[in-house]
Tab-separated table of C-alpha atoms and ligand atoms in Angstrom:
chain	number	residue	atom	x	y	z
X	8	MET	CA	97.196	111.774	102.310
X	9	ARG	CA	99.157	109.190	100.397
X	10	ILE	CA	101.698	110.763	97.979
X	11	PRO	CA	101.621	108.624	94.693
X	12	LEU	CA	104.760	106.723	94.070
X	13	VAL	CA	105.973	105.256	90.844
X	14	ALA	CA	109.040	103.014	90.749
X	15	GLY	CA	110.926	101.503	87.912
X	16	ASN	CA	112.387	97.876	88.466
X	17	TRP	CA	115.003	97.666	85.746
X	18	LYS	CA	115.485	93.846	86.623
X	19	MET	CA	118.794	92.550	85.342
X	20	TYR	CA	119.028	95.023	82.323
X	21	LYS	CA	121.341	97.805	81.594
X	22	THR	CA	125.129	97.975	81.744
X	23	VAL	CA	126.628	101.084	83.517
X	24	ALA	CA	127.115	102.922	80.061
X	25	GLU	CA	123.500	101.978	79.099
X	26	ALA	CA	122.237	103.026	82.638
X	27	ARG	CA	123.958	106.370	82.190
X	28	HIS	CA	122.399	106.837	78.838
X	29	LEU	CA	118.958	105.983	79.973
X	30	VAL	CA	118.908	108.048	82.959
X	31	SER	CA	120.277	111.170	81.163
X	32	GLU	CA	117.380	110.944	78.616
X	33	MET	CA	114.890	110.429	81.477
X	34	VAL	CA	115.927	112.922	83.972
X	35	PRO	CA	114.424	116.226	82.389
X	36	GLY	CA	110.953	114.710	81.648
X	37	LEU	CA	110.623	112.804	85.048
X	38	GLN	CA	111.730	115.737	87.037
X	39	ALA	CA	108.988	117.708	85.373
X	40	VAL	CA	106.375	115.475	86.882
X	41	LYS	CA	105.319	116.900	90.137
X	42	GLY	CA	103.213	115.565	93.069
X	43	VAL	CA	104.457	111.991	92.422
X	44	GLU	CA	107.450	110.378	94.128
X	45	LYS	CA	109.613	108.798	91.362
X	46	VAL	CA	112.162	105.911	92.185
X	47	LEU	CA	114.507	104.111	89.905
X	48	CYS	CA	115.656	100.656	90.676
X	49	PRO	CA	118.656	99.599	88.656
X	50	PRO	CA	120.958	96.682	89.104
X	51	PHE	CA	123.500	97.012	92.026
X	52	THR	CA	126.438	97.568	89.618
X	53	ASP	CA	124.639	100.766	88.330
X	54	LEU	CA	123.615	102.139	91.695
X	55	MET	CA	126.703	104.444	91.988
X	56	ALA	CA	126.579	105.861	88.294
X	57	VAL	CA	122.799	106.482	88.591
X	58	ALA	CA	123.188	107.967	92.044
X	59	ALA	CA	125.682	110.428	90.675
X	60	LEU	CA	123.033	111.442	87.783
X	61	LEU	CA	120.217	111.886	90.229
X	62	GLU	CA	122.083	114.170	92.496
X	63	GLY	CA	120.299	117.429	92.764
X	64	THR	CA	117.072	116.065	91.187
X	65	ASP	CA	113.893	114.908	93.080
X	66	ILE	CA	114.347	111.440	91.718
X	67	GLU	CA	115.101	108.648	94.348
X	68	LEU	CA	117.107	105.704	94.081
X	69	GLY	CA	116.230	102.027	95.071
X	70	ALA	CA	117.932	98.740	95.078
X	71	GLN	CA	116.217	95.494	93.896
X	72	ASN	CA	117.411	93.239	96.776
X	73	MET	CA	119.665	93.176	99.809
X	74	TYR	CA	120.798	90.674	102.373
X	75	TRP	CA	119.740	91.181	106.103
X	76	GLU	CA	123.311	91.097	107.665
X	77	SER	CA	125.243	94.463	108.006
X	78	ALA	CA	128.573	92.807	107.115
X	79	GLY	CA	130.446	89.502	107.163
X	80	ALA	CA	131.455	86.443	105.141
X	81	PHE	CA	128.396	86.300	102.751
X	82	THR	CA	130.069	85.976	99.303
X	83	GLY	CA	128.052	87.644	96.660
X	84	GLU	CA	125.622	89.417	98.856
X	85	VAL	CA	124.971	93.158	99.499
X	86	SER	CA	124.336	94.552	102.979
X	87	PRO	CA	121.755	97.099	103.978
X	88	THR	CA	124.561	99.350	105.095
X	89	MET	CA	125.862	99.390	101.548
X	90	VAL	CA	122.448	99.957	99.905
X	91	ALA	CA	121.612	102.684	102.490
X	92	GLU	CA	124.593	104.666	101.310
X	93	LEU	CA	123.335	105.105	98.019
X	94	CYS	CA	119.472	104.391	98.113
X	95	LYS	CA	116.309	105.525	99.726
X	96	TYR	CA	114.324	102.538	98.701
X	97	VAL	CA	114.998	98.734	98.366
X	98	ILE	CA	112.510	96.111	96.717
X	99	LEU	CA	111.974	93.130	98.851
X	100	GLY	CA	110.397	89.849	98.003
X	101	HIS	CA	109.709	90.380	94.312
X	102	SER	CA	108.092	87.350	92.889
X	103	GLU	CA	111.199	86.742	90.657
X	104	ARG	CA	113.190	86.448	93.706
X	105	ARG	CA	110.621	84.144	95.422
X	106	THR	CA	110.453	81.891	92.576
X	107	TYR	CA	114.085	81.603	91.321
X	108	PHE	CA	116.074	82.418	94.513
X	109	GLY	CA	113.839	80.613	97.199
X	110	GLU	CA	112.887	83.834	99.089
X	111	SER	CA	110.221	83.017	101.678
X	112	ASP	CA	108.148	85.308	103.839
X	113	ALA	CA	110.498	84.534	106.516
X	114	SER	CA	113.369	85.818	104.685
X	115	VAL	CA	111.264	88.742	103.468
X	116	ASN	CA	110.766	89.688	107.057
X	117	ARG	CA	114.340	89.376	108.143
X	118	LYS	CA	115.222	91.709	105.183
X	119	LEU	CA	112.367	94.148	105.991
X	120	GLN	CA	113.643	94.470	109.472
X	121	ALA	CA	117.083	95.022	108.630
X	122	ALA	CA	116.117	97.542	105.880
X	123	ILE	CA	114.041	99.511	108.625
X	124	ALA	CA	116.807	99.187	110.882
X	125	HIS	CA	119.144	101.027	108.372
X	126	SER	CA	116.421	103.743	107.494
X	127	LEU	CA	115.942	102.187	104.105
X	128	ASN	CA	112.207	102.380	102.643
X	129	PRO	CA	111.180	98.876	101.737
X	130	ILE	CA	108.897	98.232	98.860
X	131	VAL	CA	107.567	94.723	99.699
X	132	CYS	CA	106.069	92.716	96.952
X	133	VAL	CA	103.253	90.474	97.457
X	134	GLY	CA	100.954	88.623	95.051
X	135	GLU	CA	99.316	85.169	93.919
X	136	THR	CA	100.663	82.775	91.338
X	137	LEU	CA	98.447	81.770	88.398
X	138	ASN	CA	97.610	78.490	90.175
X	139	GLU	CA	96.608	80.287	93.465
X	140	ASN	CA	94.636	82.712	91.534
X	141	GLU	CA	92.660	79.942	89.638
X	142	ALA	CA	92.200	78.130	92.907
X	143	ASN	CA	90.673	81.040	94.546
X	144	GLN	CA	93.531	81.332	97.012
X	145	THR	CA	94.417	85.074	96.233
X	146	ALA	CA	93.065	86.367	99.479
X	147	GLU	CA	94.698	83.732	101.565
X	148	VAL	CA	98.010	84.005	99.938
X	149	VAL	CA	98.197	87.903	100.001
X	150	HIS	CA	97.141	88.037	103.481
X	151	ARG	CA	99.706	85.473	104.703
X	152	GLN	CA	102.438	87.450	102.725
X	153	VAL	CA	101.549	90.652	104.296
X	154	ARG	CA	101.188	89.319	107.771
X	155	LEU	CA	104.344	87.303	107.706
X	156	GLY	CA	106.440	89.523	105.604
X	157	LEU	CA	105.849	92.542	107.987
X	158	ALA	CA	105.386	90.881	111.303
X	159	GLY	CA	107.104	92.355	114.275
X	160	THR	CA	107.326	95.827	112.551
X	161	ASP	CA	107.269	98.847	115.075
X	162	LEU	CA	104.062	101.036	114.747
X	163	SER	CA	106.548	104.236	114.555
X	164	VAL	CA	108.093	103.100	111.330
X	165	ALA	CA	105.264	101.198	109.620
X	166	SER	CA	104.229	104.061	107.573
X	167	ALA	CA	107.851	103.954	105.652
X	168	ILE	CA	106.761	100.725	104.180
X	169	VAL	CA	105.357	100.436	100.773
X	170	ILE	CA	103.695	97.350	99.438
X	171	ALA	CA	103.414	96.461	95.856
X	172	TYR	CA	100.562	94.033	94.848
X	173	GLU	CA	101.820	92.116	92.026
X	174	PRO	CA	100.001	89.145	90.765
X	175	VAL	CA	102.795	86.834	89.521
X	176	TRP	CA	100.650	85.906	86.444
X	177	ALA	CA	100.516	89.610	85.380
X	178	ILE	CA	104.338	90.285	85.592
X	179	GLY	CA	106.139	90.647	82.225
X	180	THR	CA	103.258	88.889	80.464
X	181	GLY	CA	101.507	91.709	79.067
X	182	LYS	CA	98.287	90.562	80.835
X	183	ALA	CA	97.614	93.050	83.555
X	184	ALA	CA	94.967	92.455	86.254
X	185	THR	CA	91.759	94.674	85.816
X	186	ALA	CA	92.106	97.675	87.753
X	187	PRO	CA	88.936	97.098	89.768
X	188	GLY	CA	90.075	93.585	90.478
X	189	ALA	CA	93.477	94.834	91.872
X	190	ASN	CA	91.849	97.535	93.836
X	191	ALA	CA	89.581	94.864	95.391
X	192	VAL	CA	92.514	92.890	96.551
X	193	VAL	CA	94.193	95.901	97.974
X	194	ALA	CA	91.094	97.192	99.702
X	195	ASP	CA	89.722	94.060	100.868
X	196	VAL	CA	92.847	91.999	101.654
X	197	ILE	CA	95.887	94.092	101.882
X	198	ARG	CA	94.578	97.140	104.004
X	199	PRO	CA	92.747	94.820	106.383
X	200	ALA	CA	96.020	92.704	106.918
X	201	LEU	CA	97.965	95.979	107.354
X	202	ALA	CA	95.023	97.058	109.879
X	203	GLU	CA	95.611	93.887	111.812
X	204	LEU	CA	99.195	94.588	112.252
X	205	PHE	CA	99.047	98.262	112.664
X	206	GLY	CA	95.503	99.663	113.167
X	207	THR	CA	93.317	101.313	110.760
X	208	ALA	CA	94.869	104.744	110.629
X	209	ILE	CA	98.295	103.393	109.876
X	210	ALA	CA	96.899	100.983	107.523
X	211	GLN	CA	95.373	103.914	105.410
X	212	SER	CA	98.659	105.846	105.495
X	213	ILE	CA	100.713	103.033	103.900
X	214	ARG	CA	101.078	103.276	100.157
X	215	VAL	CA	100.014	100.284	98.103
X	216	LEU	CA	101.188	100.090	94.452
X	217	TYR	CA	99.947	97.904	91.713
X	218	GLY	CA	102.481	95.937	89.610
X	219	GLY	CA	102.234	93.566	86.617
X	220	SER	CA	102.186	94.757	82.943
X	221	VAL	CA	101.482	98.382	83.687
X	222	LYS	CA	101.735	100.439	80.582
X	223	VAL	CA	100.948	103.777	79.201
X	224	ASP	CA	97.470	102.747	78.060
X	225	ASN	CA	96.293	101.215	81.337
X	226	ALA	CA	97.948	103.213	84.005
X	227	VAL	CA	95.240	105.886	84.393
X	228	GLU	CA	92.879	103.227	85.054
X	229	PHE	CA	94.924	101.756	87.888
X	230	PHE	CA	95.814	105.357	89.425
X	231	THR	CA	92.165	106.457	89.533
X	232	GLN	CA	91.284	103.498	91.819
X	233	SER	CA	90.477	104.249	95.508
X	234	ASP	CA	93.352	102.237	97.141
X	235	ILE	CA	95.996	102.090	94.502
X	236	ASP	CA	98.719	104.640	95.187
X	237	GLY	CA	101.044	104.056	92.226
X	238	ALA	CA	102.918	101.480	90.414
X	239	LEU	CA	105.963	99.206	90.295
X	240	VAL	CA	106.783	99.145	86.795
X	241	GLY	CA	109.097	96.560	85.087
X	242	GLY	CA	109.322	96.517	81.219
X	243	ALA	CA	107.931	100.060	80.597
X	244	SER	CA	110.472	101.488	83.167
X	245	LEU	CA	113.233	100.980	80.552
X	246	LYS	CA	111.306	103.231	78.015
X	247	VAL	CA	111.820	106.895	78.512
X	248	ALA	CA	108.665	108.229	77.128
X	249	ASP	CA	106.555	105.490	78.521
X	250	PHE	CA	107.967	105.625	82.168
X	251	ILE	CA	107.385	109.477	82.008
X	252	ALA	CA	103.968	109.122	80.822
X	253	ILE	CA	103.159	106.566	83.512
X	254	ALA	CA	104.523	108.885	86.340
X	255	GLN	CA	102.422	111.710	84.659
X	256	ALA	CA	99.251	109.437	84.951
X	257	ALA	CA	100.024	109.159	88.777
X	258	ALA	CA	99.933	112.825	89.260
X	259	LYS	CA	96.635	113.693	90.644
P	27	LIG	C1	107.963	94.004	87.932
P	27	LIG	O1	109.072	93.712	87.556
P	27	LIG	O2	107.782	94.210	89.180
P	27	LIG	C2	106.993	94.148	86.903
P	27	LIG	C3	105.625	94.447	87.239
P	27	LIG	O3	107.057	93.947	85.676
P	27	LIG	P1	106.340	94.247	84.379
P	27	LIG	O4	105.795	95.693	84.494
P	27	LIG	O5	107.232	94.133	83.278
P	27	LIG	O6	105.179	93.233	84.294
């Protein structure tokens, strides 16, 4: 059975003081949600402060990115060793990183291997752009991103990976995919690609989230789909009541 997971991607929002305030308000309600894994992914600068506030709770911490080298002369980067000191999860290959910071399937794969080597659980983002969607290339693009992004992963650790299907045109636009449409991509493209890599049993054990304008109003529709196991939430994860309500919707 796949335990539902709801992760909040704070993107580049919240100073330390703002993060402390948001988390203090969110913890009681979020902790009351059972049967769902809940993850907060603030900016790097907030991680220590948020980690302190989450101590003793069942809410997990995630980073939004990392570099693949363990240490070295890589000014401005953060290593898997550093992330693993504080976090259980790390988001890799978010479309904003692919679009604005030149991340590729190859760099996502290097980061994924490094994350696994440091016992971090990667949340690997895949999804087609609007142009690719309109050119009917969704299946080809998403299949390639899964195959190349996860290539070379040992079968024994594959179940620790989480995939987030995030159509780029749905992120931050208020225009979510339809729930059956997103489910079809997960069931017909992502799980088969995972099965090619790891076999059917492991492919069925890997959690696949939907991301892209998930809100309180549409969350249940996504979570009742056969192959969607939760959500990666951007904008709505910064609103206390909304993120708690989305987590509640994921509790089955
Ligand atoms: C995201 O940042 O991954 C995301 C899905 O954002 P939003 O929910 O705001 O569309």
